[in-house]
Short mmCIF file of C-alpha atoms in Angstrom, two decimals:
data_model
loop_
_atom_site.label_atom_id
_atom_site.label_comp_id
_atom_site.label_asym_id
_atom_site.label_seq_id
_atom_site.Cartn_x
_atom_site.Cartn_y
_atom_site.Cartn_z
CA UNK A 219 -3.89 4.71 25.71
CA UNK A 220 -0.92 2.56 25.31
CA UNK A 221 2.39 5.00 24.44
CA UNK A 222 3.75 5.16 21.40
CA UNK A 223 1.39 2.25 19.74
CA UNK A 224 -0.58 3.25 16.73
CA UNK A 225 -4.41 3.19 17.66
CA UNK A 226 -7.68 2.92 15.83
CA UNK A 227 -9.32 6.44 15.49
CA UNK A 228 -12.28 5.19 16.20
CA UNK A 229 -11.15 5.11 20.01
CA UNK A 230 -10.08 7.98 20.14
CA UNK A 231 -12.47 11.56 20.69
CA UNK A 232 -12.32 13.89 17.74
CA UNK A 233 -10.42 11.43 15.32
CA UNK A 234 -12.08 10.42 11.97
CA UNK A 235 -12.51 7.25 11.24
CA UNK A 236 -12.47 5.33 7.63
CA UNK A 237 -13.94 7.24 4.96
CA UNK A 238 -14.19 10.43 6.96
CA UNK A 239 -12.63 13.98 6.16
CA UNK A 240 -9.16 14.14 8.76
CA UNK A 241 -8.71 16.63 10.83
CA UNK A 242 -5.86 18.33 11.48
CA UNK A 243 -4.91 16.22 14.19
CA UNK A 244 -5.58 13.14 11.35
CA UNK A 245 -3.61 14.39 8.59
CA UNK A 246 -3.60 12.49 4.89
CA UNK A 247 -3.02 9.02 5.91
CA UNK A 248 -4.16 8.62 9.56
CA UNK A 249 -7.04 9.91 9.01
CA UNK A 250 -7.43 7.68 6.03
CA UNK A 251 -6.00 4.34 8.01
CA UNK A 252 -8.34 5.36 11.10
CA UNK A 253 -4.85 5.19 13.16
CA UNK A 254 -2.96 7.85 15.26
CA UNK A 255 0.37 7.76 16.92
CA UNK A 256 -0.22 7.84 20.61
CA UNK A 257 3.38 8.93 21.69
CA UNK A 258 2.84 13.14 21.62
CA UNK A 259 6.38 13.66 20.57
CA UNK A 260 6.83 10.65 17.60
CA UNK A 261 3.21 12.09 16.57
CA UNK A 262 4.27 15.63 16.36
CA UNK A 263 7.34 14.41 14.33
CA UNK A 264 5.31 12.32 11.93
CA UNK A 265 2.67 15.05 11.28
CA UNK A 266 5.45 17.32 10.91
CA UNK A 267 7.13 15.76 7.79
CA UNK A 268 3.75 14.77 6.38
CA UNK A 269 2.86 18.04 6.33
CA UNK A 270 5.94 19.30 4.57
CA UNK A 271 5.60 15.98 2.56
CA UNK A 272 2.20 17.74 1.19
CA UNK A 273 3.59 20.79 0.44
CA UNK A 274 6.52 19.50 -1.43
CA UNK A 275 4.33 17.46 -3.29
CA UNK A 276 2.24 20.22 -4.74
CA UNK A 277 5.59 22.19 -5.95
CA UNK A 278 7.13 18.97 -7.01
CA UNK A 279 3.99 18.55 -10.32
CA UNK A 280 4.18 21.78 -10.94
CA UNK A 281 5.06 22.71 -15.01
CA UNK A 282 5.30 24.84 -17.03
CA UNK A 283 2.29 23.47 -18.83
CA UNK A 284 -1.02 24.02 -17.38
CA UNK A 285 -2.38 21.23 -18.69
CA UNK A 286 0.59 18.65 -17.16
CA UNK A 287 -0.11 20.63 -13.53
CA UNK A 288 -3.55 19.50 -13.66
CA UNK A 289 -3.04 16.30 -14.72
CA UNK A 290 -0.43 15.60 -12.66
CA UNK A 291 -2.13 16.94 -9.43
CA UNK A 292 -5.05 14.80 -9.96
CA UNK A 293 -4.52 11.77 -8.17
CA UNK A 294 -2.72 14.25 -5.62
CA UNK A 295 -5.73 15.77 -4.52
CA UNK A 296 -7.52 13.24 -4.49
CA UNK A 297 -5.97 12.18 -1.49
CA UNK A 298 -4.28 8.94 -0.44
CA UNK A 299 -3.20 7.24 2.81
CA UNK A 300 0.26 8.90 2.22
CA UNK A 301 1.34 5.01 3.34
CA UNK A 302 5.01 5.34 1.99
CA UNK A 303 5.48 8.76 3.56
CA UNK A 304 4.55 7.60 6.50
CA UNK A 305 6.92 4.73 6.68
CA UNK A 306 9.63 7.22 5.87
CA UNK A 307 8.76 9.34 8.84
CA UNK A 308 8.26 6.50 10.88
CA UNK A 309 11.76 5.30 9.61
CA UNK A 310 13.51 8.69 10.29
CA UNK A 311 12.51 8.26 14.09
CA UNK A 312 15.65 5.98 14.36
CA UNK A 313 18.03 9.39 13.46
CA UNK A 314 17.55 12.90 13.26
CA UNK A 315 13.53 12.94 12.11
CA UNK A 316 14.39 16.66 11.49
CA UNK A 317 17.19 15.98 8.68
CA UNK A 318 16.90 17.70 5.52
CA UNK A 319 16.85 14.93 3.25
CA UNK A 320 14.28 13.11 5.16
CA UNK A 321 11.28 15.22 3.40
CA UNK A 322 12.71 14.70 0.38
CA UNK A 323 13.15 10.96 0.51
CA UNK A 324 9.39 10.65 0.99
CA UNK A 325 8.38 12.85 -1.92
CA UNK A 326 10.49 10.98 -3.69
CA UNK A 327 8.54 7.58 -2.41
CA UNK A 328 4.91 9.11 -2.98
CA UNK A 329 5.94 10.22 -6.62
CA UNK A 330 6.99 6.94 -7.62
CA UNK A 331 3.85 5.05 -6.15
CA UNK A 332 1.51 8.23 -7.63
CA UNK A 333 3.17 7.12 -10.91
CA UNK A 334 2.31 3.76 -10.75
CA UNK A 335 -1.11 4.72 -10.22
CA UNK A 336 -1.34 6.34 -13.60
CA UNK A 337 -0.15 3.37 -15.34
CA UNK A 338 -1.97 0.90 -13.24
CA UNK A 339 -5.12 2.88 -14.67
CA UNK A 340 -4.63 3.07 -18.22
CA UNK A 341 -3.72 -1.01 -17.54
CA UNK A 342 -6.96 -1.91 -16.28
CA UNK A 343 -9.11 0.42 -18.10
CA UNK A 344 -10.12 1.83 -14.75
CA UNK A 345 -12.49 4.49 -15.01
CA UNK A 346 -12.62 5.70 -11.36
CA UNK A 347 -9.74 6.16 -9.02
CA UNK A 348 -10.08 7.56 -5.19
CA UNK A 349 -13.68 8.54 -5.71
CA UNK A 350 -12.31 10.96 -8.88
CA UNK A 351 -12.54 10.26 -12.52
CA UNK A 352 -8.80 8.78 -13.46
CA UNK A 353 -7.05 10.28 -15.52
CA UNK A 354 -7.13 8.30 -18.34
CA UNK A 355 -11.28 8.75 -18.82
CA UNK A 356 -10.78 12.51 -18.41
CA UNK A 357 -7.69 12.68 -20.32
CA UNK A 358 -6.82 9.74 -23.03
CA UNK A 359 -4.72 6.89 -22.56
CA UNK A 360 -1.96 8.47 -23.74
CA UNK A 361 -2.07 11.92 -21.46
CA UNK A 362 -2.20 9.53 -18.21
CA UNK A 363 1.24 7.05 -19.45
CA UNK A 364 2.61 10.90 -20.01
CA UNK A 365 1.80 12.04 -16.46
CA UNK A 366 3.21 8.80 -15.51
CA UNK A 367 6.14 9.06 -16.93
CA UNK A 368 6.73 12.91 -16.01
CA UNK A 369 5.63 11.77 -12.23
CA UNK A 370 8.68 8.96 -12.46
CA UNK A 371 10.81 11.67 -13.94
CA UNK A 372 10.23 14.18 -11.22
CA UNK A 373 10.95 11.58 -8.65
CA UNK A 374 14.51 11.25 -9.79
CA UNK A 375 15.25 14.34 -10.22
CA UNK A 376 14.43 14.87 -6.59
CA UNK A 377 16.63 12.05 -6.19
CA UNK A 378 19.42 12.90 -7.43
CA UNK A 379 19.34 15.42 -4.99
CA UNK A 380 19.91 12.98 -2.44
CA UNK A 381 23.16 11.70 -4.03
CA UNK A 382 23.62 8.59 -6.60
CA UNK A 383 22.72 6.33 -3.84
CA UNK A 384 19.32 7.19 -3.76
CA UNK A 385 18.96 7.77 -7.53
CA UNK A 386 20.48 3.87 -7.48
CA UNK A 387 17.64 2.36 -5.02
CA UNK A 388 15.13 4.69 -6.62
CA UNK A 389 16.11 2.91 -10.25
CA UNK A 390 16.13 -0.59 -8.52
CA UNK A 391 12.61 0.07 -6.86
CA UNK A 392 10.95 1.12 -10.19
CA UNK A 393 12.97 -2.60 -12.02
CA UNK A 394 11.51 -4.25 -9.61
CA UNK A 395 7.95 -2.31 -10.00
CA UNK A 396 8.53 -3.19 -13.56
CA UNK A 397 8.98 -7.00 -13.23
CA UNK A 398 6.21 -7.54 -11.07
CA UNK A 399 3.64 -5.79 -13.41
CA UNK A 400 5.31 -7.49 -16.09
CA UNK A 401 4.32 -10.89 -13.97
CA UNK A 402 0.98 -10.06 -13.23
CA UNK A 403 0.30 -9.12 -17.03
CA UNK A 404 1.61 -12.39 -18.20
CA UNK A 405 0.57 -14.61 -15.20
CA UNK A 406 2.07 -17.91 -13.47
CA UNK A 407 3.61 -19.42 -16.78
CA UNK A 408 3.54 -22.85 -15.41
CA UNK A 409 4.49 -21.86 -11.59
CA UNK A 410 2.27 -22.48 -8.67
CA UNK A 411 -0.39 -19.77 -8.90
CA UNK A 412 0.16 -19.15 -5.23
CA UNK A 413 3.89 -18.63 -5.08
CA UNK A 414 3.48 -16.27 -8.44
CA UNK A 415 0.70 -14.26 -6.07
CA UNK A 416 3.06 -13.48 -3.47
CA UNK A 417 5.70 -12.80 -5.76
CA UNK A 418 4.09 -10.15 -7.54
CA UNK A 419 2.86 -8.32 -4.74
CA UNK A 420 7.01 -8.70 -3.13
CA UNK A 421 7.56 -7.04 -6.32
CA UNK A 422 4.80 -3.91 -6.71
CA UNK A 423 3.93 -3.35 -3.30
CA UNK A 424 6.96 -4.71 -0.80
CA UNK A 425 9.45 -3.33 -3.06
CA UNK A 426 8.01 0.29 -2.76
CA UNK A 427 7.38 0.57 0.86
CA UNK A 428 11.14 -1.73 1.46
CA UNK A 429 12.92 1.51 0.61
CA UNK A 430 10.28 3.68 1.93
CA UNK A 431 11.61 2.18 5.84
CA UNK A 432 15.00 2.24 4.37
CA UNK A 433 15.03 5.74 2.87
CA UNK A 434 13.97 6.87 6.54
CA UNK A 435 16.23 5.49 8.50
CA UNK A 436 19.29 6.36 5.51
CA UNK A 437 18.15 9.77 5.19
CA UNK A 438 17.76 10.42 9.37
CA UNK A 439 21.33 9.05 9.98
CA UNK A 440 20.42 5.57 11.36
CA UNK A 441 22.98 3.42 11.41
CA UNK A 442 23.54 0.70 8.87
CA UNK A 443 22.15 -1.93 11.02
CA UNK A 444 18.88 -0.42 11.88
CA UNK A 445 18.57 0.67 8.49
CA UNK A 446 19.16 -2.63 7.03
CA UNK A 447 16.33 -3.71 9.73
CA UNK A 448 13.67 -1.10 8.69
CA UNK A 449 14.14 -2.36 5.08
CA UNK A 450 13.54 -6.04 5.63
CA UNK A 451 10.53 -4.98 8.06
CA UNK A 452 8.62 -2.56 5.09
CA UNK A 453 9.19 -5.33 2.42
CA UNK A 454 7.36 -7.86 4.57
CA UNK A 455 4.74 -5.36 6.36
CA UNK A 456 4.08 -4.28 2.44
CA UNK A 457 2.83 -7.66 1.05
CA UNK A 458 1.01 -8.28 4.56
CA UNK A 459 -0.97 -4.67 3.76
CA UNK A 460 -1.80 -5.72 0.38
CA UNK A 461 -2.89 -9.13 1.21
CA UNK A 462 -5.02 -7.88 3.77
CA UNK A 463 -6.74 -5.51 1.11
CA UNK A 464 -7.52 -8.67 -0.34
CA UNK A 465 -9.05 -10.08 2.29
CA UNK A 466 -11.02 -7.05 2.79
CA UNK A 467 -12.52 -6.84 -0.43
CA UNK A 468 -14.09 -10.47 0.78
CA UNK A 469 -14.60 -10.03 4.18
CA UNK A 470 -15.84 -6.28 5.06
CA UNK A 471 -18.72 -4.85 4.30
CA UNK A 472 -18.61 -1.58 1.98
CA UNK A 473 -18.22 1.00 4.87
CA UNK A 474 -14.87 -0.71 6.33
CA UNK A 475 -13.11 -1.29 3.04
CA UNK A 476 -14.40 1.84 1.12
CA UNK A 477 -15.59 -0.24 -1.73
CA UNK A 478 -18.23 -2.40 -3.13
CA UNK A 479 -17.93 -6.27 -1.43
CA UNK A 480 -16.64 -8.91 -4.26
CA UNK A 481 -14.94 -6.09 -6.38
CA UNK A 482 -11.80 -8.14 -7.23
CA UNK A 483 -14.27 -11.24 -7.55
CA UNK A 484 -16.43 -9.58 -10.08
CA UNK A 485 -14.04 -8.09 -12.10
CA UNK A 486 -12.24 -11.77 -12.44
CA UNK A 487 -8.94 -10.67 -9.83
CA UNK A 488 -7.28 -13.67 -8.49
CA UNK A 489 -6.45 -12.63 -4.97
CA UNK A 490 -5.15 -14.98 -2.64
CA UNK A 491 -8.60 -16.35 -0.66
CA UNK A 492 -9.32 -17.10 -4.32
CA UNK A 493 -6.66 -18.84 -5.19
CA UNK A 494 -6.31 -20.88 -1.76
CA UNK A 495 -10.14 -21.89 -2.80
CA UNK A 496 -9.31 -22.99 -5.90
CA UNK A 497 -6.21 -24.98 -5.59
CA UNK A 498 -7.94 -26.57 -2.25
CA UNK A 499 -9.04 -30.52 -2.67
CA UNK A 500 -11.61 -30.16 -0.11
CA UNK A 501 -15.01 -32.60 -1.07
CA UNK A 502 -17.02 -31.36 0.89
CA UNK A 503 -20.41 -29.34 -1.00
CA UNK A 504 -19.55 -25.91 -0.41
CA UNK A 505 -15.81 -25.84 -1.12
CA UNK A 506 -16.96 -28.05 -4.61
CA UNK A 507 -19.66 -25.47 -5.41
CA UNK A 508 -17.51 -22.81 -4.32
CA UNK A 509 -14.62 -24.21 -6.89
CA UNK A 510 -16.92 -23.85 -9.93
CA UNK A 511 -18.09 -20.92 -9.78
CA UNK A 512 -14.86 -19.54 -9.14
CA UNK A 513 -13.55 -21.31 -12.33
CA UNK A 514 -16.02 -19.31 -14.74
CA UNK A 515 -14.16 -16.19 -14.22
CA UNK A 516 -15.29 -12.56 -13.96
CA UNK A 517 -18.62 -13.06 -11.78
CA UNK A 518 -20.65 -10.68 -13.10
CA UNK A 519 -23.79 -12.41 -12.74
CA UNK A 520 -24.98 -11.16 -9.38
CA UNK A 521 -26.43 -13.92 -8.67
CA UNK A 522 -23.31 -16.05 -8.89
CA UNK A 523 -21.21 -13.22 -7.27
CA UNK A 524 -23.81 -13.02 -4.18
CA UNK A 525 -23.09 -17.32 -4.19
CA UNK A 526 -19.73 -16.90 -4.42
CA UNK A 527 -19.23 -14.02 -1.55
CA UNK A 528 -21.42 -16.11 0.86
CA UNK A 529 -18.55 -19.17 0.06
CA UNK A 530 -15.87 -17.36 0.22
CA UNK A 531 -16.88 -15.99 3.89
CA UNK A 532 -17.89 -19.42 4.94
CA UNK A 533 -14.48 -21.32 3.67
CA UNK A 534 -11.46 -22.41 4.70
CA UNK A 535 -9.90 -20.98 1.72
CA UNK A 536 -10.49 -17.15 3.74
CA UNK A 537 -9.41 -18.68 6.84
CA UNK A 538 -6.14 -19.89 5.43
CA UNK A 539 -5.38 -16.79 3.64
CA UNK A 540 -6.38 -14.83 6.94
CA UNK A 541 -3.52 -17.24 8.88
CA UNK A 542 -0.47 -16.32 6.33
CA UNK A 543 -1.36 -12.55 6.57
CA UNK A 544 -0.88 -13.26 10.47
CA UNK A 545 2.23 -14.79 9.76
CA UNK A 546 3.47 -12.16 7.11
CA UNK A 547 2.55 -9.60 10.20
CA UNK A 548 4.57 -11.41 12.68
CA UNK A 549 7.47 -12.07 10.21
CA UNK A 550 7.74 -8.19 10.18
CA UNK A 551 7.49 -7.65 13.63
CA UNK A 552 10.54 -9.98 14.10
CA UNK A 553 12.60 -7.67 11.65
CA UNK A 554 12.41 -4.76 13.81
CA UNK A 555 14.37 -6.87 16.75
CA UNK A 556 17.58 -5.03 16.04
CA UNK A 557 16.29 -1.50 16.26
CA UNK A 558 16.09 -0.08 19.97
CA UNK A 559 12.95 -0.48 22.26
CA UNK A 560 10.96 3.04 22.31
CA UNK A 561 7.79 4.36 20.95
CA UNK A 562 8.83 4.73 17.51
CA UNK A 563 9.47 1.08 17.58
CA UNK A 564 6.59 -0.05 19.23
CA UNK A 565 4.35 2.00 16.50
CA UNK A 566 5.70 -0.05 14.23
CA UNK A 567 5.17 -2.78 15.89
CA UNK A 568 1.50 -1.97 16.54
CA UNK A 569 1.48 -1.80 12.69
CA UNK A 570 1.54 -5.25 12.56
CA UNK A 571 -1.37 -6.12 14.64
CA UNK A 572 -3.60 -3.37 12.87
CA UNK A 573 -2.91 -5.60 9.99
CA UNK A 574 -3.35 -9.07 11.53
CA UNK A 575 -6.68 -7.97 13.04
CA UNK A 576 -8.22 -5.41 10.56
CA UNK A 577 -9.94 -8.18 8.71
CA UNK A 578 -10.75 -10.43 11.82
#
């Protein structure tokens, strides 16, 4: 055991792994992630504030309505990797971890992404979410945008709480939420369908976790330096996360990724293996074959899909995209130079490589 470096669960006795029920010494998202903090004191810090993170959480939905509680505690017990909370609590380890906004701060981060969730849903007419019914099928279109919106409501006025700084980068986060849903709806317009990719994910994913780092180390009393650090490092180690979902969906078989192989590829998502296989000029048979199938959209002819998975694993296109999550992983790790050496550091560090080599 390596101190202070996040390690796979799987390595260690008595930790669940992916799709098992955490312990208590796995809470929410480790156990989820299959990771643990190896340092005993940053652990017992981080485990602390999720903790309290849960609990404010429940209290936080709560309303006067019964009928807004349970909606809006749906997606909450469903569970979650608790991602942005984390990052907060890893964050915090460069001040006081114990401060009193830091709790806060990440209920603040978990309420905005739950939010997003309800939206996303109604969006993509999804009818499952977390291994639950969404919210939409159980309850209407219009109850789920309504939980949304009370979720993004509660959120802010947590945050205001935290002073008109926070309520400022909370505002920003959700714009920027905004314009990169906004870009996915509409799609590249012209630009290079690559570039747009990235961009939208900078926008709905980095943008989210970005303050999640910086609300940590703002909220723990870090200084302005190492909090400007932990920002730059979650908006980069965000898109690398989500492009390594992507790669996942391709890559892993159902038991690693917690979903059916060629989901995004049967439902017509252009992730970025995709679209590095279809703006790729090699002649060669399989990357030609590979090319037209891909054009026809929404594979759900399983013969096709099956075709196109096999590709996909064989090409270059998967390679490629498997070589800029690397170098979105490393470009993180090179943000955190400013903050001090330590274990708090290094699990953040260690971060990176889970990323890099979860899909290896």
């Amino acid at each position: 055991m390596v101190d202070g470096v996040v390690i796979p669960a799987g390595e260690r006795s008595g930790a669940t792994g992916p799709g098992g029920r955490p312990g208590p010494e796995a809470t929410g998202q480790f156990g989820a992630l299959g990771m643990h903090l190896a340092d005993p004191r940053v652990e017992a810090s981080v485990l602390g504030v999720l903790e309290r993170v849960e609990v404010h959480l429940r209290a936080s939905v709560a309303s006067a309505d019964p009928l807004i509680t349970e909606a809006a505690r749906h997606l909450l017990e469903a569970g979650g990797k608790r991602f942005r909370p984390l990052l907060v609590a890893l964050g915090a380890q460069f001040g006081d971890p114990d401060a009193a906004q830091v709790v806060p701060a990440a209920v603040v981060m978990e309420l905005t992404h739950l939010a997003t969730l309800y939206h996303d849903d109604v969006m993509d007419e999804a009818a499952v979410r977390r291994g639950a019914p969404s919210a939409n099928s159980r309850w209407t279109n219009s109850v789920a945008i309504l939980v949304g919106d009370y979720l993004f409501a509660r959120a802010a006025d947590i945050a205001a709480d935290l002073g008109p700084e926070a309520v400022r980068l909370q505002a920003r986060t959700f714009a920027r939420l905004v314009h990169g849903q906004i870009a996915e709806t509409v799609g590249p317009r012209g630009a290079d369908p690559v570039a747009h990719y990235l961009h939208v994910i900078a926008e709905k994913t980095g943008s989210l976790i970005a303050t999640s780092t910086r609300f940590g180390g703002m909220f723990s009393g870090a200084s302005p330096e190492h909090v400007e650090a932990l920002a730059g490092y979650g908006e980069i180690i965000g898109v690398a996360f989500q492009l390594s979902d992507d790669l996942l969906d391709i890559a892993s078989e159902s038991e690693q990724s917690g979903k059916t192989p060629g989901t995004d590829l049967r439902e017509g998502v252009p992730t970025l293996p995709v679209l590095y296989a279809l703006a790729a000029d090699d002649a060669d048979a399989a990357s030609v074959r590979l090319r037209e199938i891909l054009a026809t959209g929404p594979l759900v002819d399983d013969a096709l899909h099956a075709e196109a998975l096999g590709l996909l694993r064989e090409s270059p296109a998967l390679k490629r995209a498997r070589e800029t999550v690397r170098s979105y992983a490393e470009d993180a790790r090179a943000r955190l130079a400013p903050l001090p050496e330590g274990p708090a550091r290094r699990a953040l560090e260690s971060l990176c490589d889970y990323i890099a080599d979860r899909t290896n």
